[in-house]
Amino acid sequence: MILIGQYDSPFVRRVGVALRLYGLPFEHRPWSTFADADKVARYNPLRRVPTLVLDDGEALIESGAILDHLDELVGPEKALIARGGPERRRALKVCALGTGLGDKAVSLFYERALHSETSQTWTERCATQIAGVLDALEADRAARATPWWFGETINHADIAVGCALRFTGEAHPSVFDAARWPALSAHSARCEALEPFREIQQAFAPPGG
């Protein structure tokens, strides 16, 4: 398999971390959606990452859809999420909040970095959404005594939030306050201490245009 995208993207990184946790071999092509957009477009007409090219040449897009396939590939005993029921719904909700956090953090960065004149309304909206998600995730995580979000082992919810927190902290240092969200700060540190997170990582590199 071939994973396309740079690891400073929280969405590419969550797929890469999952692949490592599954022990699935893959080739990594760290293509930028800016500098390498034409290369990405050969596999994904949206010119977005992550894109995962399967062994037969089929290209999967969007991190959630990619991880759904990988869970099916490794089987229910190894999948990083419950098969169904309330446990799956709750994990998917945390995943959605984590990826939503990443999406808003990306949007806020682009608004500030790529526009000569920024929209105060849009900037404030993104900042409000980010803080709201962080508050919700903080309350949820702080209420749990287990090492990981839903028990003793890591799952997709942990990975999604961990990757989003790393990106948010690097792209917006003044936004993520560890003192305000201590449970999330501890969660991020726990994730970053794992070998797959140490291996699948890249310092945030703003696009050149």
PDB file of C-alpha atoms in Angstrom:
ATOM      1  CA  MET A   1       0.000   0.000   0.000  1.00  0.00           C
ATOM      2  CA  ILE A   2       1.039   3.621  -0.534  1.00  0.00           C
ATOM      3  CA  LEU A   3       0.104   6.400   1.882  1.00  0.00           C
ATOM      4  CA  ILE A   4       0.136   9.824   0.243  1.00  0.00           C
ATOM      5  CA  GLY A   5       0.513  13.008   2.280  1.00  0.00           C
ATOM      6  CA  GLN A   6       2.768  14.702   4.784  1.00  0.00           C
ATOM      7  CA  TYR A   7       2.719  13.704   8.429  1.00  0.00           C
ATOM      8  CA  ASP A   8       2.204  17.257   9.670  1.00  0.00           C
ATOM      9  CA  SER A   9      -1.395  16.750   8.526  1.00  0.00           C
ATOM     10  CA  PRO A  10      -3.369  15.326  11.474  1.00  0.00           C
ATOM     11  CA  PHE A  11      -5.434  13.301   9.010  1.00  0.00           C
ATOM     12  CA  VAL A  12      -2.489  11.699   7.237  1.00  0.00           C
ATOM     13  CA  ARG A  13      -0.780  11.084  10.547  1.00  0.00           C
ATOM     14  CA  ARG A  14      -3.753   9.274  12.094  1.00  0.00           C
ATOM     15  CA  VAL A  15      -3.747   6.846   9.156  1.00  0.00           C
ATOM     16  CA  GLY A  16       0.014   6.352   9.387  1.00  0.00           C
ATOM     17  CA  VAL A  17      -0.138   5.701  13.132  1.00  0.00           C
ATOM     18  CA  ALA A  18      -2.944   3.177  12.652  1.00  0.00           C
ATOM     19  CA  LEU A  19      -0.974   1.382   9.943  1.00  0.00           C
ATOM     20  CA  ARG A  20       1.976   1.087  12.314  1.00  0.00           C
ATOM     21  CA  LEU A  21      -0.220  -0.139  15.176  1.00  0.00           C
ATOM     22  CA  TYR A  22      -1.713  -2.744  12.840  1.00  0.00           C
ATOM     23  CA  GLY A  23       1.748  -3.781  11.665  1.00  0.00           C
ATOM     24  CA  LEU A  24       0.738  -3.283   8.035  1.00  0.00           C
ATOM     25  CA  PRO A  25       3.596  -2.461   5.651  1.00  0.00           C
ATOM     26  CA  PHE A  26       3.243   0.589   3.425  1.00  0.00           C
ATOM     27  CA  GLU A  27       5.208   3.003   1.303  1.00  0.00           C
ATOM     28  CA  HIS A  28       5.016   6.681   2.211  1.00  0.00           C
ATOM     29  CA  ARG A  29       4.951   9.443  -0.370  1.00  0.00           C
ATOM     30  CA  PRO A  30       5.164  12.773   1.493  1.00  0.00           C
ATOM     31  CA  TRP A  31       3.538  14.813  -1.231  1.00  0.00           C
ATOM     32  CA  SER A  32       2.295  18.309  -0.488  1.00  0.00           C
ATOM     33  CA  THR A  33      -1.192  19.335  -1.607  1.00  0.00           C
ATOM     34  CA  PHE A  34       0.414  22.596  -2.720  1.00  0.00           C
ATOM     35  CA  ALA A  35       3.770  21.751  -4.292  1.00  0.00           C
ATOM     36  CA  ASP A  36       2.748  18.261  -5.446  1.00  0.00           C
ATOM     37  CA  ALA A  37      -0.933  18.848  -6.234  1.00  0.00           C
ATOM     38  CA  ASP A  38      -0.672  17.379  -9.736  1.00  0.00           C
ATOM     39  CA  LYS A  39       0.861  14.187  -8.373  1.00  0.00           C
ATOM     40  CA  VAL A  40      -1.889  13.860  -5.769  1.00  0.00           C
ATOM     41  CA  ALA A  41      -4.551  14.488  -8.440  1.00  0.00           C
ATOM     42  CA  ARG A  42      -3.514  11.310 -10.273  1.00  0.00           C
ATOM     43  CA  TYR A  43      -4.972   9.362  -7.348  1.00  0.00           C
ATOM     44  CA  ASN A  44      -7.431  11.821  -5.811  1.00  0.00           C
ATOM     45  CA  PRO A  45      -9.220  14.424  -7.974  1.00  0.00           C
ATOM     46  CA  LEU A  46      -9.876  16.493  -4.845  1.00  0.00           C
ATOM     47  CA  ARG A  47      -6.085  16.914  -4.530  1.00  0.00           C
ATOM     48  CA  ARG A  48      -6.404  16.214  -0.846  1.00  0.00           C
ATOM     49  CA  VAL A  49      -4.653  13.935   1.595  1.00  0.00           C
ATOM     50  CA  PRO A  50      -4.604  11.359   3.004  1.00  0.00           C
ATOM     51  CA  THR A  51      -4.971   9.088   0.019  1.00  0.00           C
ATOM     52  CA  LEU A  52      -4.212   5.391   0.430  1.00  0.00           C
ATOM     53  CA  VAL A  53      -3.421   3.393  -2.713  1.00  0.00           C
ATOM     54  CA  LEU A  54      -4.168  -0.281  -2.239  1.00  0.00           C
ATOM     55  CA  ASP A  55      -2.089  -3.096  -3.686  1.00  0.00           C
ATOM     56  CA  ASP A  56      -4.502  -3.484  -6.601  1.00  0.00           C
ATOM     57  CA  GLY A  57      -4.252   0.218  -7.460  1.00  0.00           C
ATOM     58  CA  GLU A  58      -7.573   1.315  -5.959  1.00  0.00           C
ATOM     59  CA  ALA A  59      -7.255   4.671  -4.182  1.00  0.00           C
ATOM     60  CA  LEU A  60      -9.120   5.340  -0.948  1.00  0.00           C
ATOM     61  CA  ILE A  61      -9.711   8.911   0.207  1.00  0.00           C
ATOM     62  CA  GLU A  62     -10.691  10.568   3.527  1.00  0.00           C
ATOM     63  CA  SER A  63      -9.149   9.310   6.732  1.00  0.00           C
ATOM     64  CA  GLY A  64     -12.322   7.825   8.205  1.00  0.00           C
ATOM     65  CA  ALA A  65     -13.068   5.778   5.089  1.00  0.00           C
ATOM     66  CA  ILE A  66      -9.453   4.614   4.925  1.00  0.00           C
ATOM     67  CA  LEU A  67      -9.482   3.469   8.553  1.00  0.00           C
ATOM     68  CA  ASP A  68     -12.805   1.705   8.049  1.00  0.00           C
ATOM     69  CA  HIS A  69     -11.168  -0.365   5.300  1.00  0.00           C
ATOM     70  CA  LEU A  70      -8.112  -1.085   7.449  1.00  0.00           C
ATOM     71  CA  ASP A  71     -10.306  -2.253  10.328  1.00  0.00           C
ATOM     72  CA  GLU A  72     -12.036  -4.635   7.926  1.00  0.00           C
ATOM     73  CA  LEU A  73      -8.669  -5.775   6.577  1.00  0.00           C
ATOM     74  CA  VAL A  74      -7.233  -6.725   9.983  1.00  0.00           C
ATOM     75  CA  GLY A  75     -10.493  -8.159  11.312  1.00  0.00           C
ATOM     76  CA  PRO A  76     -12.667  -7.368  14.329  1.00  0.00           C
ATOM     77  CA  GLU A  77     -10.233  -8.762  16.883  1.00  0.00           C
ATOM     78  CA  LYS A  78      -7.519  -6.295  15.854  1.00  0.00           C
ATOM     79  CA  ALA A  79      -9.679  -3.365  14.765  1.00  0.00           C
ATOM     80  CA  LEU A  80      -9.098  -0.156  16.693  1.00  0.00           C
ATOM     81  CA  ILE A  81     -12.792   0.463  17.324  1.00  0.00           C
ATOM     82  CA  ALA A  82     -15.769  -1.529  18.599  1.00  0.00           C
ATOM     83  CA  ARG A  83     -17.730  -3.434  15.968  1.00  0.00           C
ATOM     84  CA  GLY A  84     -21.069  -1.864  16.857  1.00  0.00           C
ATOM     85  CA  GLY A  85     -23.436  -0.661  19.525  1.00  0.00           C
ATOM     86  CA  PRO A  86     -22.990   2.210  22.010  1.00  0.00           C
ATOM     87  CA  GLU A  87     -19.240   1.642  22.278  1.00  0.00           C
ATOM     88  CA  ARG A  88     -18.777   2.239  18.563  1.00  0.00           C
ATOM     89  CA  ARG A  89     -21.078   5.267  18.503  1.00  0.00           C
ATOM     90  CA  ARG A  90     -19.272   6.894  21.421  1.00  0.00           C
ATOM     91  CA  ALA A  91     -15.874   6.292  19.864  1.00  0.00           C
ATOM     92  CA  LEU A  92     -17.041   7.657  16.520  1.00  0.00           C
ATOM     93  CA  LYS A  93     -18.310  10.790  18.246  1.00  0.00           C
ATOM     94  CA  VAL A  94     -14.902  11.426  19.808  1.00  0.00           C
ATOM     95  CA  CYS A  95     -13.292  10.704  16.434  1.00  0.00           C
ATOM     96  CA  ALA A  96     -15.617  13.262  14.828  1.00  0.00           C
ATOM     97  CA  LEU A  97     -14.744  15.869  17.444  1.00  0.00           C
ATOM     98  CA  GLY A  98     -11.038  15.149  17.003  1.00  0.00           C
ATOM     99  CA  THR A  99     -11.117  15.390  13.229  1.00  0.00           C
ATOM    100  CA  GLY A 100     -13.382  18.435  13.465  1.00  0.00           C
ATOM    101  CA  LEU A 101     -10.803  20.065  15.718  1.00  0.00           C
ATOM    102  CA  GLY A 102      -8.125  19.331  13.138  1.00  0.00           C
ATOM    103  CA  ASP A 103     -10.284  20.680  10.330  1.00  0.00           C
ATOM    104  CA  LYS A 104     -10.982  23.951  12.139  1.00  0.00           C
ATOM    105  CA  ALA A 105      -7.329  24.342  13.090  1.00  0.00           C
ATOM    106  CA  VAL A 106      -6.367  23.910   9.428  1.00  0.00           C
ATOM    107  CA  SER A 107      -9.039  26.396   8.321  1.00  0.00           C
ATOM    108  CA  LEU A 108      -7.862  28.965  10.846  1.00  0.00           C
ATOM    109  CA  PHE A 109      -4.275  28.593   9.696  1.00  0.00           C
ATOM    110  CA  TYR A 110      -5.179  29.020   6.027  1.00  0.00           C
ATOM    111  CA  GLU A 111      -7.273  32.070   6.803  1.00  0.00           C
ATOM    112  CA  ARG A 112      -4.361  33.729   8.554  1.00  0.00           C
ATOM    113  CA  ALA A 113      -1.557  32.564   6.285  1.00  0.00           C
ATOM    114  CA  LEU A 114      -2.980  32.653   2.767  1.00  0.00           C
ATOM    115  CA  HIS A 115      -5.172  35.735   2.764  1.00  0.00           C
ATOM    116  CA  SER A 116      -3.730  39.233   2.602  1.00  0.00           C
ATOM    117  CA  GLU A 117      -6.824  40.443   4.434  1.00  0.00           C
ATOM    118  CA  THR A 118      -8.343  38.056   6.955  1.00  0.00           C
ATOM    119  CA  SER A 119     -11.988  37.884   7.902  1.00  0.00           C
ATOM    120  CA  GLN A 120     -12.370  38.689  11.573  1.00  0.00           C
ATOM    121  CA  THR A 121     -15.777  37.017  11.587  1.00  0.00           C
ATOM    122  CA  TRP A 122     -14.385  33.768  10.158  1.00  0.00           C
ATOM    123  CA  THR A 123     -11.301  33.874  12.384  1.00  0.00           C
ATOM    124  CA  GLU A 124     -13.377  34.371  15.505  1.00  0.00           C
ATOM    125  CA  ARG A 125     -15.792  31.643  14.438  1.00  0.00           C
ATOM    126  CA  CYS A 126     -12.973  29.121  13.964  1.00  0.00           C
ATOM    127  CA  ALA A 127     -11.363  30.086  17.269  1.00  0.00           C
ATOM    128  CA  THR A 128     -14.703  29.730  19.066  1.00  0.00           C
ATOM    129  CA  GLN A 129     -15.316  26.317  17.506  1.00  0.00           C
ATOM    130  CA  ILE A 130     -11.824  25.138  18.440  1.00  0.00           C
ATOM    131  CA  ALA A 131     -12.223  26.239  22.052  1.00  0.00           C
ATOM    132  CA  GLY A 132     -15.672  24.656  22.246  1.00  0.00           C
ATOM    133  CA  VAL A 133     -14.406  21.315  20.981  1.00  0.00           C
ATOM    134  CA  LEU A 134     -11.439  21.421  23.348  1.00  0.00           C
ATOM    135  CA  ASP A 135     -13.776  22.122  26.278  1.00  0.00           C
ATOM    136  CA  ALA A 136     -16.024  19.196  25.319  1.00  0.00           C
ATOM    137  CA  LEU A 137     -13.127  16.795  24.832  1.00  0.00           C
ATOM    138  CA  GLU A 138     -11.481  17.941  28.061  1.00  0.00           C
ATOM    139  CA  ALA A 139     -14.622  17.244  30.082  1.00  0.00           C
ATOM    140  CA  ASP A 140     -15.036  13.809  28.489  1.00  0.00           C
ATOM    141  CA  ARG A 141     -11.407  12.779  28.936  1.00  0.00           C
ATOM    142  CA  ALA A 142     -11.146  14.118  32.479  1.00  0.00           C
ATOM    143  CA  ALA A 143     -14.149  12.009  33.491  1.00  0.00           C
ATOM    144  CA  ARG A 144     -12.373   8.782  32.483  1.00  0.00           C
ATOM    145  CA  ALA A 145      -9.887   6.994  34.739  1.00  0.00           C
ATOM    146  CA  THR A 146      -8.663   4.506  32.131  1.00  0.00           C
ATOM    147  CA  PRO A 147      -5.288   4.929  30.388  1.00  0.00           C
ATOM    148  CA  TRP A 148      -7.025   5.401  27.046  1.00  0.00           C
ATOM    149  CA  TRP A 149     -10.317   6.988  26.128  1.00  0.00           C
ATOM    150  CA  PHE A 150     -12.384   3.814  26.114  1.00  0.00           C
ATOM    151  CA  GLY A 151     -10.376   1.412  28.200  1.00  0.00           C
ATOM    152  CA  GLU A 152      -6.973  -0.159  28.553  1.00  0.00           C
ATOM    153  CA  THR A 153      -6.003  -0.103  24.885  1.00  0.00           C
ATOM    154  CA  ILE A 154      -5.629   2.697  22.345  1.00  0.00           C
ATOM    155  CA  ASN A 155      -8.272   3.142  19.654  1.00  0.00           C
ATOM    156  CA  HIS A 156      -9.149   5.458  16.783  1.00  0.00           C
ATOM    157  CA  ALA A 157     -10.603   8.080  19.117  1.00  0.00           C
ATOM    158  CA  ASP A 158      -7.315   8.390  21.007  1.00  0.00           C
ATOM    159  CA  ILE A 159      -5.364   8.651  17.776  1.00  0.00           C
ATOM    160  CA  ALA A 160      -7.669  11.213  16.152  1.00  0.00           C
ATOM    161  CA  VAL A 161      -7.572  13.507  19.185  1.00  0.00           C
ATOM    162  CA  GLY A 162      -3.845  13.039  19.741  1.00  0.00           C
ATOM    163  CA  CYS A 163      -3.000  13.959  16.148  1.00  0.00           C
ATOM    164  CA  ALA A 164      -5.340  16.955  16.179  1.00  0.00           C
ATOM    165  CA  LEU A 165      -3.865  18.247  19.431  1.00  0.00           C
ATOM    166  CA  ARG A 166      -0.325  18.060  18.063  1.00  0.00           C
ATOM    167  CA  PHE A 167      -1.318  19.994  14.939  1.00  0.00           C
ATOM    168  CA  THR A 168      -3.345  22.591  16.830  1.00  0.00           C
ATOM    169  CA  GLY A 169      -0.531  23.218  19.293  1.00  0.00           C
ATOM    170  CA  GLU A 170       2.067  23.653  16.549  1.00  0.00           C
ATOM    171  CA  ALA A 171      -0.061  25.665  14.102  1.00  0.00           C
ATOM    172  CA  HIS A 172      -1.624  27.854  16.802  1.00  0.00           C
ATOM    173  CA  PRO A 173       0.667  27.975  19.860  1.00  0.00           C
ATOM    174  CA  SER A 174      -1.423  30.694  21.484  1.00  0.00           C
ATOM    175  CA  VAL A 175      -4.678  28.742  21.101  1.00  0.00           C
ATOM    176  CA  PHE A 176      -3.950  25.472  22.906  1.00  0.00           C
ATOM    177  CA  ASP A 177      -3.335  26.227  26.586  1.00  0.00           C
ATOM    178  CA  ALA A 178      -2.160  23.138  28.470  1.00  0.00           C
ATOM    179  CA  ALA A 179      -3.195  24.692  31.789  1.00  0.00           C
ATOM    180  CA  ARG A 180      -6.759  25.199  30.577  1.00  0.00           C
ATOM    181  CA  TRP A 181      -7.067  21.683  29.158  1.00  0.00           C
ATOM    182  CA  PRO A 182      -4.838  19.499  31.409  1.00  0.00           C
ATOM    183  CA  ALA A 183      -6.538  16.180  30.640  1.00  0.00           C
ATOM    184  CA  LEU A 184      -6.025  16.744  26.921  1.00  0.00           C
ATOM    185  CA  SER A 185      -2.442  17.816  27.496  1.00  0.00           C
ATOM    186  CA  ALA A 186      -1.809  14.565  29.372  1.00  0.00           C
ATOM    187  CA  HIS A 187      -3.550  12.601  26.641  1.00  0.00           C
ATOM    188  CA  SER A 188      -1.360  14.221  23.995  1.00  0.00           C
ATOM    189  CA  ALA A 189       1.786  13.395  25.960  1.00  0.00           C
ATOM    190  CA  ARG A 190       0.673   9.778  26.363  1.00  0.00           C
ATOM    191  CA  CYS A 191       0.119   9.465  22.626  1.00  0.00           C
ATOM    192  CA  GLU A 192       3.387  11.132  21.660  1.00  0.00           C
ATOM    193  CA  ALA A 193       5.317   8.758  23.931  1.00  0.00           C
ATOM    194  CA  LEU A 194       4.271   5.738  21.859  1.00  0.00           C
ATOM    195  CA  GLU A 195       6.660   4.422  19.224  1.00  0.00           C
ATOM    196  CA  PRO A 196       4.183   4.735  16.305  1.00  0.00           C
ATOM    197  CA  PHE A 197       3.598   8.393  17.158  1.00  0.00           C
ATOM    198  CA  ARG A 198       7.339   9.029  17.453  1.00  0.00           C
ATOM    199  CA  GLU A 199       7.936   7.370  14.095  1.00  0.00           C
ATOM    200  CA  ILE A 200       4.947   8.834  12.246  1.00  0.00           C
ATOM    201  CA  GLN A 201       5.495  12.514  12.875  1.00  0.00           C
ATOM    202  CA  GLN A 202       6.672  15.680  11.183  1.00  0.00           C
ATOM    203  CA  ALA A 203       7.045  19.181  12.527  1.00  0.00           C
ATOM    204  CA  PHE A 204       4.402  21.511  11.129  1.00  0.00           C
ATOM    205  CA  ALA A 205       5.661  23.013   7.880  1.00  0.00           C
ATOM    206  CA  PRO A 206       3.477  25.871   6.563  1.00  0.00           C
ATOM    207  CA  PRO A 207       2.863  25.695   2.796  1.00  0.00           C
ATOM    208  CA  GLY A 208       4.845  28.065   0.663  1.00  0.00           C
ATOM    209  CA  GLY A 209       1.809  29.111  -1.373  1.00  0.00           C
TER     210      GLY A 209
END
